[in-house]
Amino acid sequence: MILILSPDTRTDSEEFRQLEVYLDRIPNVRHRIHQETGEQQLLTEVYLIGDTASVSVEDISNLPAVERVVRISEEYRVLGRHKDGNRPTWFDYNGVRFGQDTLHVFAGLCAVNTPEHVELMMQALQQQGQVCTRMGAYKPRTSPYSFQGHGKSCLPYVFELAGKYGIKVVAMEVTHEAHVVEIREALEQTGHPTGIMLQIGTRNTQNFELLKYVGRQREYPVLLKRGFGITLEESLNAAEYLASEGNRKVVFGLRGMKTNMGDPHRNLVDFAHVPVVRRLTRMPVCIDPSHSVGTRDQAPDGLLDVMHVTAQGVIAGANMILVDFHPDPAKALVDGPQALTLEELPYFLEDVRVAREAYEKRQQLAMQYHRERPLSV
Ligand code: PEP
Ligand code: MN
């Protein structure tokens, strides 16, 4: 059961104290407070955990400070929708809103290689009005002999260059809690020129201790990628680990599934699950066309497969696109064959815009259809 409190209810207020006294008296039920500081208001939710079957919704609704009570019938206690359309499906970070109704492109380097390439990438993004990017410093690799990323040594120049070119959010994979500490230190050392979205990759989707650690910090939002060989339900539960520890700023990433059925793509593209994740949870949904397709193969219509699947995800309502670009793909240290070039950036963004417009028109069409047939909803 979730109690949604009136906006701006403070935990040191008399109303809140009375509520806690009441909750403490319910046998076999614990409660946990979750607060979200938005730009305009403080949102507080109280989760009742345990034997809530006998708890009366009516009694609780009449308690001071309680605005609404939602009984949870499904899984994903914190991140699920639970038939309450009024709970937030967005969060703000470093001046950027991430929601189920927004779309951000995170074009950038799969792996940081040189300061020159980082600068060229950031410059190109600024020229196109972009405020987000991806930059890999810690790379989980299949072979222990492959390049593992520059690690913390590249962080200062990556962050400074991001700040120089107005980039507000950098998606960066972490594979160990020490990486979060290194990122925090480098941000402090450089004077916080940019923000970071911690990325948990497909190989770590069920690294529960990493999830708990990243979930316990609320400073950085998290992009959790779907596990490439587990069910969607298992991956959504992994996201719930982050939220249950306190961090609700989670974006869920689709990046294709490992199966030979997807050949000749690197993974079987799973972007048909964009609307499914949006229906089951309140998380914005990211698509990663680069790691799904894994090549620069081109269809007879002149479009690269990477661009085709991007459009498929966007037209289905995706909220974020994580995509590999490189100023000189032949020199990329990781995943060069799937990278798009800086020359292709404006073209890619325009193609995304076309697909987004089509999605918005489809959404309007659906609304109109249901408005004319109220009983069909
Ligand atoms: C990546 O985005 O660089 C990456 C390694 O992705 P994934 O975890 O989806 O393989
Ligand atoms: Mn990669």
mmCIF file with all atom_site columns, N, CA and C and ligand atoms in Angstrom, residues 109-111 134-136 138-141 171 173 199-205 223 225-226 228 253-256 266-267 288 290-292 322-324 334-335 338, ligand 1:
data_model
loop_
_atom_site.group_PDB
_atom_site.id
_atom_site.type_symbol
_atom_site.label_atom_id
_atom_site.label_alt_id
_atom_site.label_comp_id
_atom_site.label_asym_id
_atom_site.label_entity_id
_atom_site.label_seq_id
_atom_site.pdbx_PDB_ins_code
_atom_site.Cartn_x
_atom_site.Cartn_y
_atom_site.Cartn_z
_atom_site.occupancy
_atom_site.B_iso_or_equiv
_atom_site.pdbx_formal_charge
_atom_site.auth_seq_id
_atom_site.auth_comp_id
_atom_site.auth_asym_id
_atom_site.auth_atom_id
_atom_site.pdbx_PDB_model_num
ATOM   1   N N  . LEU A 1 109 ? 30.642 8.775   -27.338 1.00 0.00 ? 109 LEU A N  1
ATOM   2   C CA . LEU A 1 109 ? 31.658 7.741   -27.526 1.00 0.00 ? 109 LEU A CA 1
ATOM   3   C C  . LEU A 1 109 ? 31.341 6.515   -26.668 1.00 0.00 ? 109 LEU A C  1
ATOM   4   N N  . CYS A 1 110 ? 31.368 5.340   -27.285 1.00 0.00 ? 110 CYS A N  1
ATOM   5   C CA . CYS A 1 110 ? 31.195 4.105   -26.511 1.00 0.00 ? 110 CYS A CA 1
ATOM   6   C C  . CYS A 1 110 ? 32.319 4.055   -25.474 1.00 0.00 ? 110 CYS A C  1
ATOM   7   N N  . ALA A 1 111 ? 33.554 4.344   -25.934 1.00 0.00 ? 111 ALA A N  1
ATOM   8   C CA . ALA A 1 111 ? 34.691 4.406   -25.002 1.00 0.00 ? 111 ALA A CA 1
ATOM   9   C C  . ALA A 1 111 ? 35.482 5.672   -25.282 1.00 0.00 ? 111 ALA A C  1
ATOM   10  N N  . ARG A 1 134 ? 26.929 10.252  -24.218 1.00 0.00 ? 134 ARG A N  1
ATOM   11  C CA . ARG A 1 134 ? 27.426 9.055   -23.552 1.00 0.00 ? 134 ARG A CA 1
ATOM   12  C C  . ARG A 1 134 ? 28.942 9.043   -23.676 1.00 0.00 ? 134 ARG A C  1
ATOM   13  N N  . MET A 1 135 ? 29.624 8.612   -22.616 1.00 0.00 ? 135 MET A N  1
ATOM   14  C CA . MET A 1 135 ? 31.088 8.561   -22.608 1.00 0.00 ? 135 MET A CA 1
ATOM   15  C C  . MET A 1 135 ? 31.491 7.383   -21.731 1.00 0.00 ? 135 MET A C  1
ATOM   16  N N  . GLY A 1 136 ? 32.160 6.401   -22.295 1.00 0.00 ? 136 GLY A N  1
ATOM   17  C CA . GLY A 1 136 ? 32.546 5.226   -21.505 1.00 0.00 ? 136 GLY A CA 1
ATOM   18  C C  . GLY A 1 136 ? 33.967 5.347   -20.970 1.00 0.00 ? 136 GLY A C  1
ATOM   19  N N  . TYR A 1 138 ? 34.752 3.215   -18.084 1.00 0.00 ? 138 TYR A N  1
ATOM   20  C CA . TYR A 1 138 ? 34.950 1.867   -17.532 1.00 0.00 ? 138 TYR A CA 1
ATOM   21  C C  . TYR A 1 138 ? 34.225 0.903   -18.463 1.00 0.00 ? 138 TYR A C  1
ATOM   22  N N  . LYS A 1 139 ? 34.956 0.083   -19.173 1.00 0.00 ? 139 LYS A N  1
ATOM   23  C CA . LYS A 1 139 ? 34.324 -0.784  -20.167 1.00 0.00 ? 139 LYS A CA 1
ATOM   24  C C  . LYS A 1 139 ? 34.369 -2.248  -19.755 1.00 0.00 ? 139 LYS A C  1
ATOM   25  N N  . PRO A 1 140 ? 33.225 -2.869  -19.549 1.00 0.00 ? 140 PRO A N  1
ATOM   26  C CA . PRO A 1 140 ? 33.244 -4.308  -19.269 1.00 0.00 ? 140 PRO A CA 1
ATOM   27  C C  . PRO A 1 140 ? 33.460 -5.055  -20.592 1.00 0.00 ? 140 PRO A C  1
ATOM   28  N N  . ARG A 1 141 ? 34.507 -5.830  -20.725 1.00 0.00 ? 141 ARG A N  1
ATOM   29  C CA . ARG A 1 141 ? 34.815 -6.475  -22.011 1.00 0.00 ? 141 ARG A CA 1
ATOM   30  C C  . ARG A 1 141 ? 34.778 -7.993  -21.894 1.00 0.00 ? 141 ARG A C  1
ATOM   31  N N  . ALA A 1 171 ? 26.022 10.078  -19.734 1.00 0.00 ? 171 ALA A N  1
ATOM   32  C CA . ALA A 1 171 ? 25.752 8.698   -19.301 1.00 0.00 ? 171 ALA A CA 1
ATOM   33  C C  . ALA A 1 171 ? 27.078 7.957   -19.278 1.00 0.00 ? 171 ALA A C  1
ATOM   34  N N  . GLU A 1 173 ? 28.961 4.290   -17.809 1.00 0.00 ? 173 GLU A N  1
ATOM   35  C CA . GLU A 1 173 ? 28.791 2.990   -17.170 1.00 0.00 ? 173 GLU A CA 1
ATOM   36  C C  . GLU A 1 173 ? 29.707 2.839   -15.961 1.00 0.00 ? 173 GLU A C  1
ATOM   37  N N  . GLN A 1 199 ? 25.344 4.429   -15.562 1.00 0.00 ? 199 GLN A N  1
ATOM   38  C CA . GLN A 1 199 ? 24.790 3.387   -16.419 1.00 0.00 ? 199 GLN A CA 1
ATOM   39  C C  . GLN A 1 199 ? 25.174 2.029   -15.836 1.00 0.00 ? 199 GLN A C  1
ATOM   40  N N  . ILE A 1 200 ? 24.192 1.161   -15.686 1.00 0.00 ? 200 ILE A N  1
ATOM   41  C CA . ILE A 1 200 ? 24.498 -0.220  -15.290 1.00 0.00 ? 200 ILE A CA 1
ATOM   42  C C  . ILE A 1 200 ? 24.229 -1.075  -16.517 1.00 0.00 ? 200 ILE A C  1
ATOM   43  N N  . GLY A 1 201 ? 25.279 -1.731  -16.993 1.00 0.00 ? 201 GLY A N  1
ATOM   44  C CA . GLY A 1 201 ? 25.205 -2.441  -18.269 1.00 0.00 ? 201 GLY A CA 1
ATOM   45  C C  . GLY A 1 201 ? 24.524 -3.786  -18.153 1.00 0.00 ? 201 GLY A C  1
ATOM   46  N N  . THR A 1 202 ? 24.298 -4.364  -19.299 1.00 0.00 ? 202 THR A N  1
ATOM   47  C CA . THR A 1 202 ? 23.536 -5.616  -19.377 1.00 0.00 ? 202 THR A CA 1
ATOM   48  C C  . THR A 1 202 ? 24.228 -6.757  -18.634 1.00 0.00 ? 202 THR A C  1
ATOM   49  N N  . ARG A 1 203 ? 25.548 -6.689  -18.521 1.00 0.00 ? 203 ARG A N  1
ATOM   50  C CA . ARG A 1 203 ? 26.262 -7.762  -17.805 1.00 0.00 ? 203 ARG A CA 1
ATOM   51  C C  . ARG A 1 203 ? 26.092 -7.637  -16.296 1.00 0.00 ? 203 ARG A C  1
ATOM   52  N N  . ASN A 1 204 ? 25.625 -6.511  -15.843 1.00 0.00 ? 204 ASN A N  1
ATOM   53  C CA . ASN A 1 204 ? 25.468 -6.284  -14.396 1.00 0.00 ? 204 ASN A CA 1
ATOM   54  C C  . ASN A 1 204 ? 24.024 -6.065  -13.966 1.00 0.00 ? 204 ASN A C  1
ATOM   55  N N  . THR A 1 205 ? 23.076 -6.341  -14.866 1.00 0.00 ? 205 THR A N  1
ATOM   56  C CA . THR A 1 205 ? 21.672 -6.065  -14.526 1.00 0.00 ? 205 THR A CA 1
ATOM   57  C C  . THR A 1 205 ? 21.265 -6.747  -13.218 1.00 0.00 ? 205 THR A C  1
ATOM   58  N N  . LEU A 1 223 ? 20.760 4.765   -15.413 1.00 0.00 ? 223 LEU A N  1
ATOM   59  C CA . LEU A 1 223 ? 20.235 4.091   -16.593 1.00 0.00 ? 223 LEU A CA 1
ATOM   60  C C  . LEU A 1 223 ? 20.520 2.611   -16.385 1.00 0.00 ? 223 LEU A C  1
ATOM   61  N N  . LYS A 1 225 ? 20.314 -1.037  -17.852 1.00 0.00 ? 225 LYS A N  1
ATOM   62  C CA . LYS A 1 225 ? 20.036 -1.752  -19.095 1.00 0.00 ? 225 LYS A CA 1
ATOM   63  C C  . LYS A 1 225 ? 19.424 -3.109  -18.794 1.00 0.00 ? 225 LYS A C  1
ATOM   64  N N  . ARG A 1 226 ? 18.548 -3.508  -19.662 1.00 0.00 ? 226 ARG A N  1
ATOM   65  C CA . ARG A 1 226 ? 17.917 -4.817  -19.538 1.00 0.00 ? 226 ARG A CA 1
ATOM   66  C C  . ARG A 1 226 ? 18.975 -5.921  -19.666 1.00 0.00 ? 226 ARG A C  1
ATOM   67  N N  . PHE A 1 228 ? 20.648 -9.155  -21.014 1.00 0.00 ? 228 PHE A N  1
ATOM   68  C CA . PHE A 1 228 ? 20.471 -9.690  -22.376 1.00 0.00 ? 228 PHE A CA 1
ATOM   69  C C  . PHE A 1 228 ? 20.014 -11.142 -22.428 1.00 0.00 ? 228 PHE A C  1
ATOM   70  N N  . GLY A 1 253 ? 16.660 0.728   -19.866 1.00 0.00 ? 253 GLY A N  1
ATOM   71  C CA . GLY A 1 253 ? 17.232 0.673   -21.221 1.00 0.00 ? 253 GLY A CA 1
ATOM   72  C C  . GLY A 1 253 ? 17.030 -0.652  -21.930 1.00 0.00 ? 253 GLY A C  1
ATOM   73  N N  . LEU A 1 254 ? 16.475 -0.574  -23.137 1.00 0.00 ? 254 LEU A N  1
ATOM   74  C CA . LEU A 1 254 ? 16.359 -1.765  -23.990 1.00 0.00 ? 254 LEU A CA 1
ATOM   75  C C  . LEU A 1 254 ? 17.558 -1.767  -24.923 1.00 0.00 ? 254 LEU A C  1
ATOM   76  N N  . ARG A 1 255 ? 18.246 -2.900  -25.033 1.00 0.00 ? 255 ARG A N  1
ATOM   77  C CA . ARG A 1 255 ? 19.477 -2.942  -25.833 1.00 0.00 ? 255 ARG A CA 1
ATOM   78  C C  . ARG A 1 255 ? 19.613 -4.238  -26.628 1.00 0.00 ? 255 ARG A C  1
ATOM   79  N N  . GLY A 1 256 ? 18.462 -4.935  -26.804 1.00 0.00 ? 256 GLY A N  1
ATOM   80  C CA . GLY A 1 256 ? 18.493 -6.155  -27.598 1.00 0.00 ? 256 GLY A CA 1
ATOM   81  C C  . GLY A 1 256 ? 18.836 -7.368  -26.751 1.00 0.00 ? 256 GLY A C  1
ATOM   82  N N  . ARG A 1 266 ? 23.643 -7.879  -34.006 1.00 0.00 ? 266 ARG A N  1
ATOM   83  C CA . ARG A 1 266 ? 24.404 -8.337  -32.843 1.00 0.00 ? 266 ARG A CA 1
ATOM   84  C C  . ARG A 1 266 ? 23.459 -8.928  -31.785 1.00 0.00 ? 266 ARG A C  1
ATOM   85  N N  . ASN A 1 267 ? 22.295 -8.327  -31.654 1.00 0.00 ? 267 ASN A N  1
ATOM   86  C CA . ASN A 1 267 ? 21.282 -8.795  -30.705 1.00 0.00 ? 267 ASN A CA 1
ATOM   87  C C  . ASN A 1 267 ? 19.906 -8.699  -31.357 1.00 0.00 ? 267 ASN A C  1
ATOM   88  N N  . ASP A 1 288 ? 18.839 1.501   -27.097 1.00 0.00 ? 288 ASP A N  1
ATOM   89  C CA . ASP A 1 288 ? 20.230 1.556   -27.533 1.00 0.00 ? 288 ASP A CA 1
ATOM   90  C C  . ASP A 1 288 ? 20.329 0.847   -28.882 1.00 0.00 ? 288 ASP A C  1
ATOM   91  N N  . SER A 1 290 ? 22.632 1.076   -31.119 1.00 0.00 ? 290 SER A N  1
ATOM   92  C CA . SER A 1 290 ? 23.993 0.673   -31.507 1.00 0.00 ? 290 SER A CA 1
ATOM   93  C C  . SER A 1 290 ? 24.324 -0.730  -31.024 1.00 0.00 ? 290 SER A C  1
ATOM   94  N N  . HIS A 1 291 ? 24.072 -0.986  -29.727 1.00 0.00 ? 291 HIS A N  1
ATOM   95  C CA . HIS A 1 291 ? 24.416 -2.297  -29.197 1.00 0.00 ? 291 HIS A CA 1
ATOM   96  C C  . HIS A 1 291 ? 23.399 -3.355  -29.612 1.00 0.00 ? 291 HIS A C  1
ATOM   97  N N  . SER A 1 292 ? 22.219 -2.941  -30.044 1.00 0.00 ? 292 SER A N  1
ATOM   98  C CA . SER A 1 292 ? 21.246 -3.911  -30.547 1.00 0.00 ? 292 SER A CA 1
ATOM   99  C C  . SER A 1 292 ? 21.660 -4.418  -31.921 1.00 0.00 ? 292 SER A C  1
ATOM   100 N N  . LEU A 1 322 ? 20.398 6.053   -26.585 1.00 0.00 ? 322 LEU A N  1
ATOM   101 C CA . LEU A 1 322 ? 21.835 5.966   -26.293 1.00 0.00 ? 322 LEU A CA 1
ATOM   102 C C  . LEU A 1 322 ? 22.464 5.449   -27.575 1.00 0.00 ? 322 LEU A C  1
ATOM   103 N N  . VAL A 1 323 ? 23.333 6.247   -28.170 1.00 0.00 ? 323 VAL A N  1
ATOM   104 C CA . VAL A 1 323 ? 23.809 5.834   -29.503 1.00 0.00 ? 323 VAL A CA 1
ATOM   105 C C  . VAL A 1 323 ? 25.291 6.158   -29.678 1.00 0.00 ? 323 VAL A C  1
ATOM   106 N N  . ASP A 1 324 ? 26.018 5.194   -30.259 1.00 0.00 ? 324 ASP A N  1
ATOM   107 C CA . ASP A 1 324 ? 27.467 5.353   -30.438 1.00 0.00 ? 324 ASP A CA 1
ATOM   108 C C  . ASP A 1 324 ? 27.782 6.234   -31.654 1.00 0.00 ? 324 ASP A C  1
ATOM   109 N N  . VAL A 1 334 ? 36.743 0.850   -28.933 1.00 0.00 ? 334 VAL A N  1
ATOM   110 C CA . VAL A 1 334 ? 35.686 -0.136  -28.672 1.00 0.00 ? 334 VAL A CA 1
ATOM   111 C C  . VAL A 1 334 ? 34.536 0.140   -29.643 1.00 0.00 ? 334 VAL A C  1
ATOM   112 N N  . ASP A 1 335 ? 33.998 -0.906  -30.228 1.00 0.00 ? 335 ASP A N  1
ATOM   113 C CA . ASP A 1 335 ? 32.754 -0.823  -31.019 1.00 0.00 ? 335 ASP A CA 1
ATOM   114 C C  . ASP A 1 335 ? 32.778 0.175   -32.177 1.00 0.00 ? 335 ASP A C  1
ATOM   115 N N  . GLN A 1 338 ? 30.160 -0.131  -35.268 1.00 0.00 ? 338 GLN A N  1
ATOM   116 C CA . GLN A 1 338 ? 28.748 0.247   -35.167 1.00 0.00 ? 338 GLN A CA 1
ATOM   117 C C  . GLN A 1 338 ? 28.553 1.753   -35.002 1.00 0.00 ? 338 GLN A C  1
HETATM 118 C C1 . PEP B 2 .   ? 27.572 0.152   -23.639 1.00 0.00 ? 1   PEP B C1 1
HETATM 119 O O1 . PEP B 2 .   ? 26.532 0.846   -23.673 1.00 0.00 ? 1   PEP B O1 1
HETATM 120 O O2 . PEP B 2 .   ? 28.679 0.602   -23.898 1.00 0.00 ? 1   PEP B O2 1
HETATM 121 C C2 . PEP B 2 .   ? 27.455 -1.258  -23.272 1.00 0.00 ? 1   PEP B C2 1
HETATM 122 C C3 . PEP B 2 .   ? 28.510 -1.989  -22.913 1.00 0.00 ? 1   PEP B C3 1
HETATM 123 O O3 . PEP B 2 .   ? 26.203 -1.707  -23.357 1.00 0.00 ? 1   PEP B O3 1
HETATM 124 P P1 . PEP B 2 .   ? 25.540 -3.072  -22.885 1.00 0.00 ? 1   PEP B P1 1
HETATM 125 O O4 . PEP B 2 .   ? 25.677 -3.140  -21.406 1.00 0.00 ? 1   PEP B O4 1
HETATM 126 O O5 . PEP B 2 .   ? 24.133 -2.939  -23.348 1.00 0.00 ? 1   PEP B O5 1
HETATM 127 O O6 . PEP B 2 .   ? 26.266 -4.192  -23.602 1.00 0.00 ? 1   PEP B O6 1
#
